[in-house]
PDB file of C-alpha atoms in Angstrom:
ATOM      1  CA  MET A  30      32.387  -1.683  20.392  1.00  0.00           C
ATOM      2  CA  THR A  31      35.805  -3.184  19.734  1.00  0.00           C
ATOM      3  CA  ASP A  32      38.401  -2.008  22.258  1.00  0.00           C
ATOM      4  CA  ASN A  33      41.612  -0.769  20.607  1.00  0.00           C
ATOM      5  CA  GLN A  34      45.006   0.418  21.786  1.00  0.00           C
ATOM      6  CA  ALA A  35      46.092   4.071  21.758  1.00  0.00           C
ATOM      7  CA  SER A  36      48.416   5.692  19.231  1.00  0.00           C
ATOM      8  CA  VAL A  37      52.154   5.077  19.346  1.00  0.00           C
ATOM      9  CA  ILE A  38      54.437   8.079  18.918  1.00  0.00           C
ATOM     10  CA  ASP A  39      57.962   7.513  17.567  1.00  0.00           C
ATOM     11  CA  GLU A  40      59.816  10.720  18.384  1.00  0.00           C
ATOM     12  CA  GLY A  41      62.972   9.562  16.566  1.00  0.00           C
ATOM     13  CA  ALA A  42      61.121   8.894  13.316  1.00  0.00           C
ATOM     14  CA  PHE A  43      58.641  11.780  13.782  1.00  0.00           C
ATOM     15  CA  THR A  44      55.666   9.458  13.271  1.00  0.00           C
ATOM     16  CA  VAL A  45      52.348   8.612  14.888  1.00  0.00           C
ATOM     17  CA  ARG A  46      50.891   5.133  14.357  1.00  0.00           C
ATOM     18  CA  ARG A  47      47.657   3.521  15.440  1.00  0.00           C
ATOM     19  CA  THR A  48      46.400   0.050  14.584  1.00  0.00           C
ATOM     20  CA  ILE A  49      42.792  -0.880  15.286  1.00  0.00           C
ATOM     21  CA  ARG A  50      40.420  -3.742  14.636  1.00  0.00           C
ATOM     22  CA  ILE A  51      36.976  -3.072  13.226  1.00  0.00           C
ATOM     23  CA  ALA A  52      34.183  -5.651  13.090  1.00  0.00           C
ATOM     24  CA  ALA A  53      33.314  -4.709   9.492  1.00  0.00           C
ATOM     25  CA  PRO A  54      34.435  -6.007   6.096  1.00  0.00           C
ATOM     26  CA  VAL A  55      37.313  -4.367   4.197  1.00  0.00           C
ATOM     27  CA  ASP A  56      35.012  -2.918   1.491  1.00  0.00           C
ATOM     28  CA  LYS A  57      32.945  -1.069   4.108  1.00  0.00           C
ATOM     29  CA  VAL A  58      36.047   0.282   5.877  1.00  0.00           C
ATOM     30  CA  TRP A  59      37.568   1.248   2.498  1.00  0.00           C
ATOM     31  CA  ARG A  60      34.534   3.391   1.646  1.00  0.00           C
ATOM     32  CA  ALA A  61      34.702   4.979   5.103  1.00  0.00           C
ATOM     33  CA  VAL A  62      38.313   6.130   4.604  1.00  0.00           C
ATOM     34  CA  THR A  63      38.169   7.088   0.912  1.00  0.00           C
ATOM     35  CA  GLU A  64      34.756   8.526   0.042  1.00  0.00           C
ATOM     36  CA  PRO A  65      34.166  12.118   1.217  1.00  0.00           C
ATOM     37  CA  GLU A  66      30.540  11.533   2.188  1.00  0.00           C
ATOM     38  CA  HIS A  67      31.623   8.627   4.422  1.00  0.00           C
ATOM     39  CA  ILE A  68      34.746  10.345   5.825  1.00  0.00           C
ATOM     40  CA  SER A  69      32.509  13.276   6.799  1.00  0.00           C
ATOM     41  CA  ARG A  70      30.428  11.004   9.036  1.00  0.00           C
ATOM     42  CA  TRP A  71      33.309  10.199  11.416  1.00  0.00           C
ATOM     43  CA  PHE A  72      36.218  12.575  10.754  1.00  0.00           C
ATOM     44  CA  GLY A  73      36.040  16.142   9.453  1.00  0.00           C
ATOM     45  CA  ARG A  74      33.547  17.351   6.844  1.00  0.00           C
ATOM     46  CA  THR A  75      35.454  16.375   3.710  1.00  0.00           C
ATOM     47  CA  VAL A  76      35.161  17.940   0.284  1.00  0.00           C
ATOM     48  CA  LEU A  77      37.390  16.866  -2.607  1.00  0.00           C
ATOM     49  CA  ASP A  78      37.598  18.393  -6.058  1.00  0.00           C
ATOM     50  CA  GLY A  79      37.798  15.274  -8.187  1.00  0.00           C
ATOM     51  CA  ALA A  80      38.597  11.697  -7.284  1.00  0.00           C
ATOM     52  CA  GLY A  81      41.728   9.629  -7.152  1.00  0.00           C
ATOM     53  CA  VAL A  82      45.361  10.639  -6.838  1.00  0.00           C
ATOM     54  CA  GLY A  83      45.792  14.406  -6.979  1.00  0.00           C
ATOM     55  CA  ALA A  84      42.280  15.230  -5.768  1.00  0.00           C
ATOM     56  CA  ARG A  85      42.399  18.316  -3.549  1.00  0.00           C
ATOM     57  CA  GLY A  86      40.016  19.747  -1.038  1.00  0.00           C
ATOM     58  CA  THR A  87      39.431  20.432   2.614  1.00  0.00           C
ATOM     59  CA  MET A  88      38.601  18.623   5.798  1.00  0.00           C
ATOM     60  CA  THR A  89      36.673  20.973   8.102  1.00  0.00           C
ATOM     61  CA  PHE A  90      36.443  20.490  11.856  1.00  0.00           C
ATOM     62  CA  PRO A  91      34.094  22.423  14.180  1.00  0.00           C
ATOM     63  CA  ASP A  92      35.934  25.095  16.184  1.00  0.00           C
ATOM     64  CA  TYR A  93      39.132  24.412  14.209  1.00  0.00           C
ATOM     65  CA  GLY A  94      38.587  25.329  10.575  1.00  0.00           C
ATOM     66  CA  ALA A  95      39.255  23.965   7.095  1.00  0.00           C
ATOM     67  CA  VAL A  96      42.419  21.914   6.714  1.00  0.00           C
ATOM     68  CA  PRO A  97      43.736  21.645   3.128  1.00  0.00           C
ATOM     69  CA  ILE A  98      44.123  18.037   1.985  1.00  0.00           C
ATOM     70  CA  ARG A  99      45.310  16.163  -1.113  1.00  0.00           C
ATOM     71  CA  VAL A 100      45.123  12.492  -2.115  1.00  0.00           C
ATOM     72  CA  GLU A 101      48.714  11.300  -2.630  1.00  0.00           C
ATOM     73  CA  ALA A 102      48.354   7.586  -3.466  1.00  0.00           C
ATOM     74  CA  ILE A 103      45.749   4.842  -3.734  1.00  0.00           C
ATOM     75  CA  ASP A 104      46.068   1.063  -3.934  1.00  0.00           C
ATOM     76  CA  ALA A 105      42.437  -0.015  -3.591  1.00  0.00           C
ATOM     77  CA  PRO A 106      41.310  -1.530  -1.286  1.00  0.00           C
ATOM     78  CA  HIS A 107      44.600  -1.797   0.608  1.00  0.00           C
ATOM     79  CA  THR A 108      46.099   1.675   1.121  1.00  0.00           C
ATOM     80  CA  VAL A 109      45.212   5.319   0.687  1.00  0.00           C
ATOM     81  CA  THR A 110      47.565   8.190   1.453  1.00  0.00           C
ATOM     82  CA  TYR A 111      46.623  11.803   2.144  1.00  0.00           C
ATOM     83  CA  ARG A 112      48.761  14.919   2.651  1.00  0.00           C
ATOM     84  CA  TRP A 113      47.364  17.698   4.802  1.00  0.00           C
ATOM     85  CA  GLY A 114      48.342  21.059   6.201  1.00  0.00           C
ATOM     86  CA  ASN A 115      47.395  20.325   9.790  1.00  0.00           C
ATOM     87  CA  ASP A 116      50.098  21.917  11.984  1.00  0.00           C
ATOM     88  CA  ASP A 117      48.187  22.334  15.269  1.00  0.00           C
ATOM     89  CA  ALA A 118      51.059  24.128  17.036  1.00  0.00           C
ATOM     90  CA  LEU A 119      51.289  26.828  14.350  1.00  0.00           C
ATOM     91  CA  GLY A 120      47.986  28.362  15.426  1.00  0.00           C
ATOM     92  CA  ARG A 121      46.710  29.012  11.902  1.00  0.00           C
ATOM     93  CA  LEU A 122      45.695  26.942   8.901  1.00  0.00           C
ATOM     94  CA  PRO A 123      47.287  27.331   5.473  1.00  0.00           C
ATOM     95  CA  ASP A 124      45.166  27.977   2.378  1.00  0.00           C
ATOM     96  CA  ALA A 125      46.740  25.064   0.491  1.00  0.00           C
ATOM     97  CA  VAL A 126      48.865  21.999   1.128  1.00  0.00           C
ATOM     98  CA  ASP A 127      52.502  23.068   1.423  1.00  0.00           C
ATOM     99  CA  GLU A 128      55.006  20.276   0.707  1.00  0.00           C
ATOM    100  CA  ALA A 129      57.548  21.912   3.028  1.00  0.00           C
ATOM    101  CA  THR A 130      55.360  21.888   6.163  1.00  0.00           C
ATOM    102  CA  SER A 131      52.629  19.284   5.678  1.00  0.00           C
ATOM    103  CA  THR A 132      52.329  15.792   7.101  1.00  0.00           C
ATOM    104  CA  VAL A 133      51.234  12.638   5.308  1.00  0.00           C
ATOM    105  CA  PHE A 134      48.956   9.929   6.663  1.00  0.00           C
ATOM    106  CA  THR A 135      48.335   6.498   5.191  1.00  0.00           C
ATOM    107  CA  PHE A 136      45.512   4.108   5.997  1.00  0.00           C
ATOM    108  CA  THR A 137      46.384   0.441   5.444  1.00  0.00           C
ATOM    109  CA  LEU A 138      43.578  -2.133   5.505  1.00  0.00           C
ATOM    110  CA  GLU A 139      44.064  -5.846   6.094  1.00  0.00           C
ATOM    111  CA  PRO A 140      41.253  -8.410   6.207  1.00  0.00           C
ATOM    112  CA  LEU A 141      40.794 -10.335   9.441  1.00  0.00           C
ATOM    113  CA  GLY A 142      38.600 -13.355   9.984  1.00  0.00           C
ATOM    114  CA  ASP A 143      36.063 -11.209  11.835  1.00  0.00           C
ATOM    115  CA  GLY A 144      36.578  -7.854  10.140  1.00  0.00           C
ATOM    116  CA  THR A 145      39.391  -5.473   9.226  1.00  0.00           C
ATOM    117  CA  GLN A 146      42.643  -4.329  10.731  1.00  0.00           C
ATOM    118  CA  LEU A 147      43.205  -0.647   9.982  1.00  0.00           C
ATOM    119  CA  THR A 148      46.569   0.999  10.548  1.00  0.00           C
ATOM    120  CA  VAL A 149      47.162   4.724  10.185  1.00  0.00           C
ATOM    121  CA  VAL A 150      50.698   6.069  10.053  1.00  0.00           C
ATOM    122  CA  GLU A 151      51.259   9.821   9.950  1.00  0.00           C
ATOM    123  CA  THR A 152      54.745  11.044   9.041  1.00  0.00           C
ATOM    124  CA  GLY A 153      56.541  14.309   8.439  1.00  0.00           C
ATOM    125  CA  PHE A 154      56.204  15.938  11.844  1.00  0.00           C
ATOM    126  CA  ASP A 155      59.834  17.042  11.612  1.00  0.00           C
ATOM    127  CA  ARG A 156      58.648  19.594   9.018  1.00  0.00           C
ATOM    128  CA  THR A 157      56.091  21.157  11.370  1.00  0.00           C
ATOM    129  CA  SER A 158      56.442  24.169  13.668  1.00  0.00           C
ATOM    130  CA  ASP A 159      56.636  22.080  16.874  1.00  0.00           C
ATOM    131  CA  PRO A 160      57.159  18.373  16.148  1.00  0.00           C
ATOM    132  CA  ALA A 161      56.677  17.110  19.722  1.00  0.00           C
ATOM    133  CA  ALA A 162      53.494  19.112  20.326  1.00  0.00           C
ATOM    134  CA  ASN A 163      52.046  18.129  16.952  1.00  0.00           C
ATOM    135  CA  MET A 164      52.817  14.426  17.434  1.00  0.00           C
ATOM    136  CA  ALA A 165      51.138  14.523  20.861  1.00  0.00           C
ATOM    137  CA  SER A 166      48.093  16.333  19.473  1.00  0.00           C
ATOM    138  CA  HIS A 167      47.746  14.043  16.461  1.00  0.00           C
ATOM    139  CA  GLY A 168      48.325  10.949  18.604  1.00  0.00           C
ATOM    140  CA  GLU A 169      45.308  11.957  20.709  1.00  0.00           C
ATOM    141  CA  GLY A 170      43.403  12.951  17.578  1.00  0.00           C
ATOM    142  CA  TRP A 171      43.824   9.543  15.941  1.00  0.00           C
ATOM    143  CA  VAL A 172      42.441   7.911  19.090  1.00  0.00           C
ATOM    144  CA  SER A 173      39.280  10.015  19.162  1.00  0.00           C
ATOM    145  CA  GLU A 174      38.691  10.033  15.402  1.00  0.00           C
ATOM    146  CA  LEU A 175      39.309   6.323  14.816  1.00  0.00           C
ATOM    147  CA  ASP A 176      37.183   5.432  17.836  1.00  0.00           C
ATOM    148  CA  LYS A 177      34.351   7.326  16.086  1.00  0.00           C
ATOM    149  CA  LEU A 178      35.007   5.255  12.958  1.00  0.00           C
ATOM    150  CA  VAL A 179      34.783   1.999  14.927  1.00  0.00           C
ATOM    151  CA  ALA A 180      31.531   3.117  16.580  1.00  0.00           C
ATOM    152  CA  LEU A 181      30.055   4.132  13.241  1.00  0.00           C
ATOM    153  CA  LEU A 182      30.972   0.948  11.386  1.00  0.00           C
ATOM    154  CA  GLU A 183      30.055  -1.352  14.258  1.00  0.00           C
ATOM    155  CA  GLY A 184      26.661   0.333  14.585  1.00  0.00           C
ATOM    156  CA  ASP A 185      27.220   2.067  17.930  1.00  0.00           C
ATOM    157  CA  ALA A 186      27.125   5.630  16.568  1.00  0.00           C
TER     158      ALA A 186
END
């Protein structure tokens, strides 16, 4: 499995960023980060009502619950942006995405000679109940979740 660096937390900008390399073509990685049946194989069980920008649904994690999610933007097969109500420090999950307290994460895909570079940037932690705790939690989360994606797409899962 490809070895990748950990997430980078920018406390001043209230962001978490992680860039990884995956030994898989862009089209395969794109499906893995945009199609609910593929997202569900490595991240949370994802259900979307509709497709494309504005699609709403949930991402459900064992022992955590259903996180509301909405597709914000798509530029296939380069970027996809989601907004979600995943404020770990709050201790409860909202029923719907709330613009005032949600964070936004964007996957950016770039072809490499031997696969794909995937960067995730999550922003908006300044709107959460405990920005530092949430950035730390999500920084760890992006490591574990994206490592699952690499294992899945490189055939180690």
